[in-house]
Amino acid sequence: MDDLEAVAAAVRVARGVVVLTGAGVSAESGLPTFRGDGGLWRGHDPMRLATPEAFDLDPALVSEWYDLRRMAAEAAEPNAAHVAMAELERHVVAADGRFALLTQNVDRLHQRAGSERVVELHGSLLVWRDHRSGRRVTPEPTPFQTHPLPGPDGGWLRPDVVWFGEYLSEAALAAAASALTWCDLFLVVGTSAVVYPAAGLVGRAAAAGAVTVEVNVAATPAHVDHRLAGPAAVVLPRLVEAAFGNVA
Ligand code: OAD
């Protein structure tokens, strides 16, 4: 039995499935990953733009970078990996199992593909908030005319995403912790598994007794029971088909 068949068998019997996703899942929708070959944006390291310090120093620059990413996410379409994960959820839930999709992605492509039990660990690019009051707004899906835009309460608008040095929301952390209590199969897909606390979830799932599986084009530092190498948009439809026999 190869790894795909072994994982498909584990998917079929699982009563609680948790999936953790990262930027690799959206790569085939044309959205660049963080640590891939995307390189610099106008000479800036994206990793250094994703910080409160960068926003304090140059809110216009950070606003523009996130607005470009927001427009790219709006223009992108979910790919076969997103669709297969939504299909997996439907199968698991239809069999009275439990399911959670924990994503580090901020592009909303999982929801657009039909996933319902999504926990946005790092927030969403499509929602912004006043950096002083925290009041959230959902801007129209057209580019901002100026950068930064004034917020509703006298601050600047910033994306409602988690930056390096910031905490994940209590609600997201609680949802992830709860999922680990009932998870017996943990899939980690398209993430470099280096950014905590998300990167720690696979180890916690394994410690709690879950079977762990990584789907990635390259091996990562994550310790898992099975590795399915390849693009998520190829591997996940195959896995769902091997487990349930059909992909909508
Ligand atoms: P990374 O860019 O760090 O990692 C992307 C992962 O996807 C790598 O392991 C690639 O090998 C893999 N990959 C690329 N293309 C793939 C494909 N077609 N199919 C499957 N895997 C593929 O992105 P993340 O792990 O999501 O946080 O990064 C984690 C966090 O770091 C992000 O949420 C963001 C970033 O800085 C914040 O902004 C706080």
Tab-separated table of C-alpha atoms and ligand atoms in Angstrom:
chain	number	residue	atom	x	y	z
A	1	MET	CA	0.000	0.000	0.000
A	2	ASP	CA	1.554	3.346	-0.968
A	3	ASP	CA	1.238	6.458	1.160
A	4	LEU	CA	-1.750	7.831	-0.776
A	5	GLU	CA	-3.728	4.627	-0.171
A	6	ALA	CA	-2.674	4.509	3.480
A	7	VAL	CA	-3.738	8.121	4.003
A	8	ALA	CA	-6.985	7.559	2.091
A	9	ALA	CA	-7.741	4.639	4.417
A	10	ALA	CA	-7.033	6.868	7.449
A	11	VAL	CA	-9.315	9.580	6.007
A	12	ARG	CA	-12.133	7.057	5.565
A	13	VAL	CA	-12.107	5.924	9.180
A	14	ALA	CA	-11.335	9.300	10.793
A	15	ARG	CA	-14.034	10.705	13.080
A	16	GLY	CA	-12.320	14.074	13.397
A	17	VAL	CA	-10.319	15.649	10.570
A	18	VAL	CA	-8.317	18.851	10.958
A	19	VAL	CA	-6.510	20.521	8.070
A	20	LEU	CA	-3.877	23.237	8.516
A	21	THR	CA	-3.146	25.214	5.360
A	22	GLY	CA	-0.589	27.780	4.250
A	23	ALA	CA	0.340	29.861	1.254
A	24	GLY	CA	1.282	26.831	-0.886
A	25	VAL	CA	-2.414	25.991	-1.245
A	26	SER	CA	-3.037	29.279	-3.035
A	27	ALA	CA	0.140	29.127	-5.145
A	28	GLU	CA	-1.750	27.513	-8.003
A	29	SER	CA	-4.318	30.294	-7.851
A	30	GLY	CA	-1.451	32.631	-8.757
A	31	LEU	CA	-0.880	34.097	-5.285
A	32	PRO	CA	2.789	34.132	-4.287
A	33	THR	CA	4.003	32.286	-1.183
A	34	PHE	CA	6.037	34.102	1.477
A	35	ARG	CA	9.233	32.109	1.474
A	36	GLY	CA	9.244	30.975	-2.130
A	37	ASP	CA	10.979	32.676	-5.021
A	38	GLY	CA	8.719	35.729	-4.875
A	39	GLY	CA	11.663	37.813	-3.682
A	40	LEU	CA	11.487	41.479	-2.866
A	41	TRP	CA	8.666	43.908	-3.554
A	42	ARG	CA	10.172	47.255	-4.604
A	43	GLY	CA	13.295	46.314	-2.679
A	44	HIS	CA	11.367	45.381	0.483
A	45	ASP	CA	11.357	41.981	2.132
A	46	PRO	CA	7.640	41.064	2.500
A	47	MET	CA	8.442	39.537	5.881
A	48	ARG	CA	9.555	42.939	7.163
A	49	LEU	CA	6.455	44.671	5.812
A	50	ALA	CA	4.226	42.340	7.839
A	51	THR	CA	5.005	44.054	11.133
A	52	PRO	CA	3.472	46.831	13.261
A	53	GLU	CA	6.873	48.573	13.186
A	54	ALA	CA	6.797	48.807	9.380
A	55	PHE	CA	3.272	50.267	9.541
A	56	ASP	CA	4.293	52.848	12.167
A	57	LEU	CA	7.297	53.830	10.085
A	58	ASP	CA	5.625	53.964	6.672
A	59	PRO	CA	1.851	53.331	6.735
A	60	ALA	CA	1.489	54.341	3.065
A	61	LEU	CA	3.966	51.689	1.920
A	62	VAL	CA	2.432	48.906	4.010
A	63	SER	CA	-1.102	49.927	3.008
A	64	GLU	CA	-0.150	49.844	-0.667
A	65	TRP	CA	1.480	46.414	-0.412
A	66	TYR	CA	-1.536	44.915	1.361
A	67	ASP	CA	-3.959	46.628	-1.007
A	68	LEU	CA	-2.151	45.046	-3.977
A	69	ARG	CA	-2.399	41.659	-2.271
A	70	ARG	CA	-6.093	42.309	-1.504
A	71	MET	CA	-6.766	43.040	-5.170
A	72	ALA	CA	-4.815	39.917	-6.197
A	73	ALA	CA	-6.886	37.805	-3.784
A	74	GLU	CA	-10.131	39.312	-5.105
A	75	ALA	CA	-9.062	38.528	-8.687
A	76	ALA	CA	-7.840	34.985	-7.927
A	77	GLU	CA	-10.010	31.884	-8.194
A	78	PRO	CA	-9.970	28.894	-5.827
A	79	ASN	CA	-8.001	25.998	-7.322
A	80	ALA	CA	-8.493	22.234	-7.221
A	81	ALA	CA	-6.862	22.013	-3.771
A	82	HIS	CA	-9.392	24.417	-2.238
A	83	VAL	CA	-12.224	22.572	-3.954
A	84	ALA	CA	-10.980	19.156	-2.753
A	85	MET	CA	-10.775	20.414	0.847
A	86	ALA	CA	-14.369	21.637	0.688
A	87	GLU	CA	-15.333	18.226	-0.705
A	88	LEU	CA	-13.441	16.480	2.088
A	89	GLU	CA	-15.359	18.556	4.651
A	90	ARG	CA	-18.699	17.603	3.091
A	91	HIS	CA	-17.823	13.884	3.178
A	92	VAL	CA	-16.607	13.954	6.778
A	93	VAL	CA	-19.566	15.993	8.023
A	94	ALA	CA	-22.075	13.860	6.079
A	95	ALA	CA	-20.717	10.829	7.959
A	96	ASP	CA	-21.283	12.654	11.283
A	97	GLY	CA	-17.569	13.310	11.704
A	98	ARG	CA	-16.016	16.553	12.895
A	99	PHE	CA	-14.001	18.831	10.655
A	100	ALA	CA	-11.994	22.030	10.976
A	101	LEU	CA	-9.873	23.874	8.466
A	102	LEU	CA	-7.277	26.024	10.201
A	103	THR	CA	-5.739	28.381	7.680
A	104	GLN	CA	-2.849	30.790	7.834
A	105	ASN	CA	-4.045	32.219	4.532
A	106	VAL	CA	-5.740	35.594	4.475
A	107	ASP	CA	-7.156	35.370	0.931
A	108	ARG	CA	-10.602	33.829	1.673
A	109	LEU	CA	-10.200	31.312	-1.179
A	110	HIS	CA	-11.190	28.404	1.081
A	111	GLN	CA	-14.554	29.992	1.824
A	112	ARG	CA	-15.075	30.841	-1.843
A	113	ALA	CA	-14.460	27.155	-2.703
A	114	GLY	CA	-17.247	26.145	-0.307
A	115	SER	CA	-15.406	25.353	2.940
A	116	GLU	CA	-17.577	26.264	5.918
A	117	ARG	CA	-15.678	25.281	9.062
A	118	VAL	CA	-12.771	27.653	8.492
A	119	VAL	CA	-10.691	29.239	11.236
A	120	GLU	CA	-8.664	32.184	9.927
A	121	LEU	CA	-5.627	31.994	12.195
A	122	HIS	CA	-3.998	35.067	10.645
A	123	GLY	CA	-7.135	37.098	9.903
A	124	SER	CA	-8.290	38.274	6.480
A	125	LEU	CA	-6.965	40.631	3.843
A	126	LEU	CA	-10.475	41.560	2.808
A	127	VAL	CA	-11.255	43.161	6.161
A	128	TRP	CA	-9.410	46.239	7.423
A	129	ARG	CA	-9.571	48.066	10.735
A	130	ASP	CA	-8.889	51.463	12.226
A	131	HIS	CA	-5.450	51.119	13.751
A	132	ARG	CA	-6.485	53.196	16.762
A	133	SER	CA	-9.966	51.950	17.640
A	134	GLY	CA	-9.833	48.504	16.049
A	135	ARG	CA	-13.226	49.106	14.368
A	136	ARG	CA	-13.494	46.841	11.313
A	137	VAL	CA	-14.634	47.781	7.829
A	138	THR	CA	-14.906	45.755	4.619
A	139	PRO	CA	-13.698	47.978	1.770
A	140	GLU	CA	-15.202	47.806	-1.719
A	141	PRO	CA	-13.324	45.387	-3.989
A	142	THR	CA	-11.599	48.230	-5.845
A	143	PRO	CA	-8.111	49.625	-5.198
A	144	PHE	CA	-7.749	52.335	-2.580
A	145	GLN	CA	-7.346	55.796	-4.113
A	146	THR	CA	-4.764	56.932	-1.537
A	147	HIS	CA	-2.456	55.292	1.019
A	148	PRO	CA	-2.984	55.040	3.875
A	149	LEU	CA	-6.746	55.504	4.023
A	150	PRO	CA	-8.228	57.195	7.099
A	151	GLY	CA	-10.188	54.816	9.346
A	152	PRO	CA	-13.635	55.524	10.835
A	153	ASP	CA	-12.217	56.666	14.191
A	154	GLY	CA	-9.312	58.933	13.286
A	155	GLY	CA	-6.609	56.308	12.822
A	156	TRP	CA	-5.309	54.762	9.606
A	157	LEU	CA	-6.865	51.707	8.030
A	158	ARG	CA	-4.684	48.627	8.377
A	159	PRO	CA	-5.438	45.087	7.202
A	160	ASP	CA	-7.158	42.864	9.775
A	161	VAL	CA	-4.320	40.340	9.622
A	162	VAL	CA	-1.921	39.107	12.263
A	163	TRP	CA	1.541	40.619	11.880
A	164	PHE	CA	4.807	39.288	13.246
A	165	GLY	CA	4.972	40.265	16.896
A	166	GLU	CA	1.164	40.298	17.258
A	167	TYR	CA	-1.041	37.722	18.934
A	168	LEU	CA	-3.511	35.465	17.182
A	169	SER	CA	-7.093	36.170	18.249
A	170	GLU	CA	-8.339	34.372	21.356
A	171	ALA	CA	-11.194	32.935	19.304
A	172	ALA	CA	-8.835	31.455	16.689
A	173	LEU	CA	-6.534	29.977	19.337
A	174	ALA	CA	-9.485	28.503	21.220
A	175	ALA	CA	-10.916	26.977	18.018
A	176	ALA	CA	-7.550	25.403	17.180
A	177	ALA	CA	-7.105	24.062	20.723
A	178	SER	CA	-10.600	22.614	20.704
A	179	ALA	CA	-10.024	20.927	17.323
A	180	LEU	CA	-6.951	19.184	18.715
A	181	THR	CA	-9.077	17.538	21.418
A	182	TRP	CA	-11.159	15.600	18.864
A	183	CYS	CA	-8.793	15.335	15.898
A	184	ASP	CA	-7.684	11.876	14.856
A	185	LEU	CA	-6.339	12.869	11.437
A	186	PHE	CA	-4.296	16.039	10.962
A	187	LEU	CA	-3.372	17.172	7.444
A	188	VAL	CA	-0.825	19.945	7.014
A	189	VAL	CA	-0.906	21.374	3.496
A	190	GLY	CA	1.263	23.926	1.695
A	191	THR	CA	2.888	25.546	4.698
A	192	SER	CA	6.584	25.836	5.470
A	193	ALA	CA	5.646	24.995	9.082
A	194	VAL	CA	8.061	27.501	10.559
A	195	VAL	CA	5.749	30.255	11.859
A	196	TYR	CA	4.404	29.672	15.381
A	197	PRO	CA	1.948	29.031	16.897
A	198	ALA	CA	0.502	27.434	13.717
A	199	ALA	CA	3.685	25.404	13.172
A	200	GLY	CA	3.309	23.830	16.620
A	201	LEU	CA	-0.146	22.443	15.899
A	202	VAL	CA	1.035	19.370	13.986
A	203	GLY	CA	3.261	18.291	16.904
A	204	ARG	CA	0.425	18.860	19.347
A	205	ALA	CA	-1.931	16.816	17.160
A	206	ALA	CA	0.605	13.967	16.995
A	207	ALA	CA	1.109	14.112	20.771
A	208	ALA	CA	-2.671	13.840	21.189
A	209	GLY	CA	-2.642	10.661	19.092
A	210	ALA	CA	-3.689	11.909	15.646
A	211	VAL	CA	-2.295	10.451	12.431
A	212	THR	CA	-0.356	13.287	10.763
A	213	VAL	CA	0.071	13.878	7.032
A	214	GLU	CA	1.966	16.526	5.101
A	215	VAL	CA	1.087	17.592	1.557
A	216	ASN	CA	3.806	19.814	0.105
A	217	VAL	CA	6.004	20.187	-2.957
A	218	ALA	CA	9.024	20.051	-0.619
A	219	ALA	CA	9.715	18.408	2.743
A	220	THR	CA	9.449	20.739	5.754
A	221	PRO	CA	10.712	20.484	9.357
A	222	ALA	CA	7.323	19.069	10.432
A	223	HIS	CA	7.480	15.522	11.855
A	224	VAL	CA	4.632	13.586	10.269
A	225	ASP	CA	3.551	9.987	9.770
A	226	HIS	CA	3.029	10.355	6.005
A	227	ARG	CA	4.301	12.730	3.357
A	228	LEU	CA	2.410	13.154	0.095
A	229	ALA	CA	4.808	15.024	-2.163
A	230	GLY	CA	3.474	17.219	-4.941
A	231	PRO	CA	1.344	20.263	-5.650
A	232	ALA	CA	-1.706	20.476	-3.397
A	233	ALA	CA	-3.971	20.976	-6.420
A	234	VAL	CA	-2.888	17.550	-7.705
A	235	VAL	CA	-2.487	15.585	-4.467
A	236	LEU	CA	-5.670	16.624	-2.648
A	237	PRO	CA	-8.150	15.751	-5.411
A	238	ARG	CA	-6.393	12.369	-5.724
A	239	LEU	CA	-6.601	11.813	-1.989
A	240	VAL	CA	-10.300	12.702	-1.795
A	241	GLU	CA	-11.010	10.492	-4.775
A	242	ALA	CA	-9.007	7.601	-3.278
A	243	ALA	CA	-10.887	8.013	0.022
A	244	PHE	CA	-14.420	8.576	-1.238
A	245	GLY	CA	-14.396	7.675	-4.905
A	246	ASN	CA	-15.607	10.940	-6.356
A	247	VAL	CA	-14.690	14.586	-6.459
A	248	ALA	CA	-17.473	16.995	-7.419
B	1	OAD	P1	5.461	29.931	3.158
B	1	OAD	O1	5.702	30.794	1.958
B	1	OAD	O2	6.391	30.038	4.300
B	1	OAD	O3	5.469	28.401	2.719
B	1	OAD	C1	4.778	27.939	1.591
B	1	OAD	C2	4.912	26.426	1.578
B	1	OAD	O4	4.112	25.951	0.524
B	1	OAD	C3	6.334	25.907	1.341
B	1	OAD	O5	6.595	24.851	2.268
B	1	OAD	C4	6.299	25.375	-0.091
B	1	OAD	O6	7.153	24.258	-0.262
B	1	OAD	C5	4.853	24.970	-0.199
B	1	OAD	N1	4.293	24.997	-1.552
B	1	OAD	C6	4.528	25.886	-2.550
B	1	OAD	N2	3.761	25.623	-3.619
B	1	OAD	C7	3.004	24.544	-3.279
B	1	OAD	C8	2.003	23.797	-3.949
B	1	OAD	N3	1.611	24.095	-5.186
B	1	OAD	N4	1.443	22.748	-3.288
B	1	OAD	C9	1.817	22.430	-2.034
B	1	OAD	N5	2.762	23.103	-1.350
B	1	OAD	C10	3.346	24.138	-1.963
B	1	OAD	O7	3.951	30.174	3.585
B	1	OAD	P2	3.233	29.822	4.956
B	1	OAD	O8	3.760	28.572	5.538
B	1	OAD	O9	1.781	29.958	4.734
B	1	OAD	O10	2.269	35.035	8.313
B	1	OAD	O11	3.719	31.021	5.845
B	1	OAD	C11	3.262	31.079	7.153
B	1	OAD	C12	3.081	32.500	7.563
B	1	OAD	O12	4.294	33.219	7.367
B	1	OAD	C13	2.083	33.288	6.723
B	1	OAD	O13	0.756	33.116	7.162
B	1	OAD	C14	2.538	34.673	6.947
B	1	OAD	C15	3.986	34.462	6.680
B	1	OAD	O14	4.812	35.426	7.066
B	1	OAD	C16	2.058	36.306	8.627
B	1	OAD	O15	1.966	37.186	7.799
B	1	OAD	C17	1.932	36.525	10.101
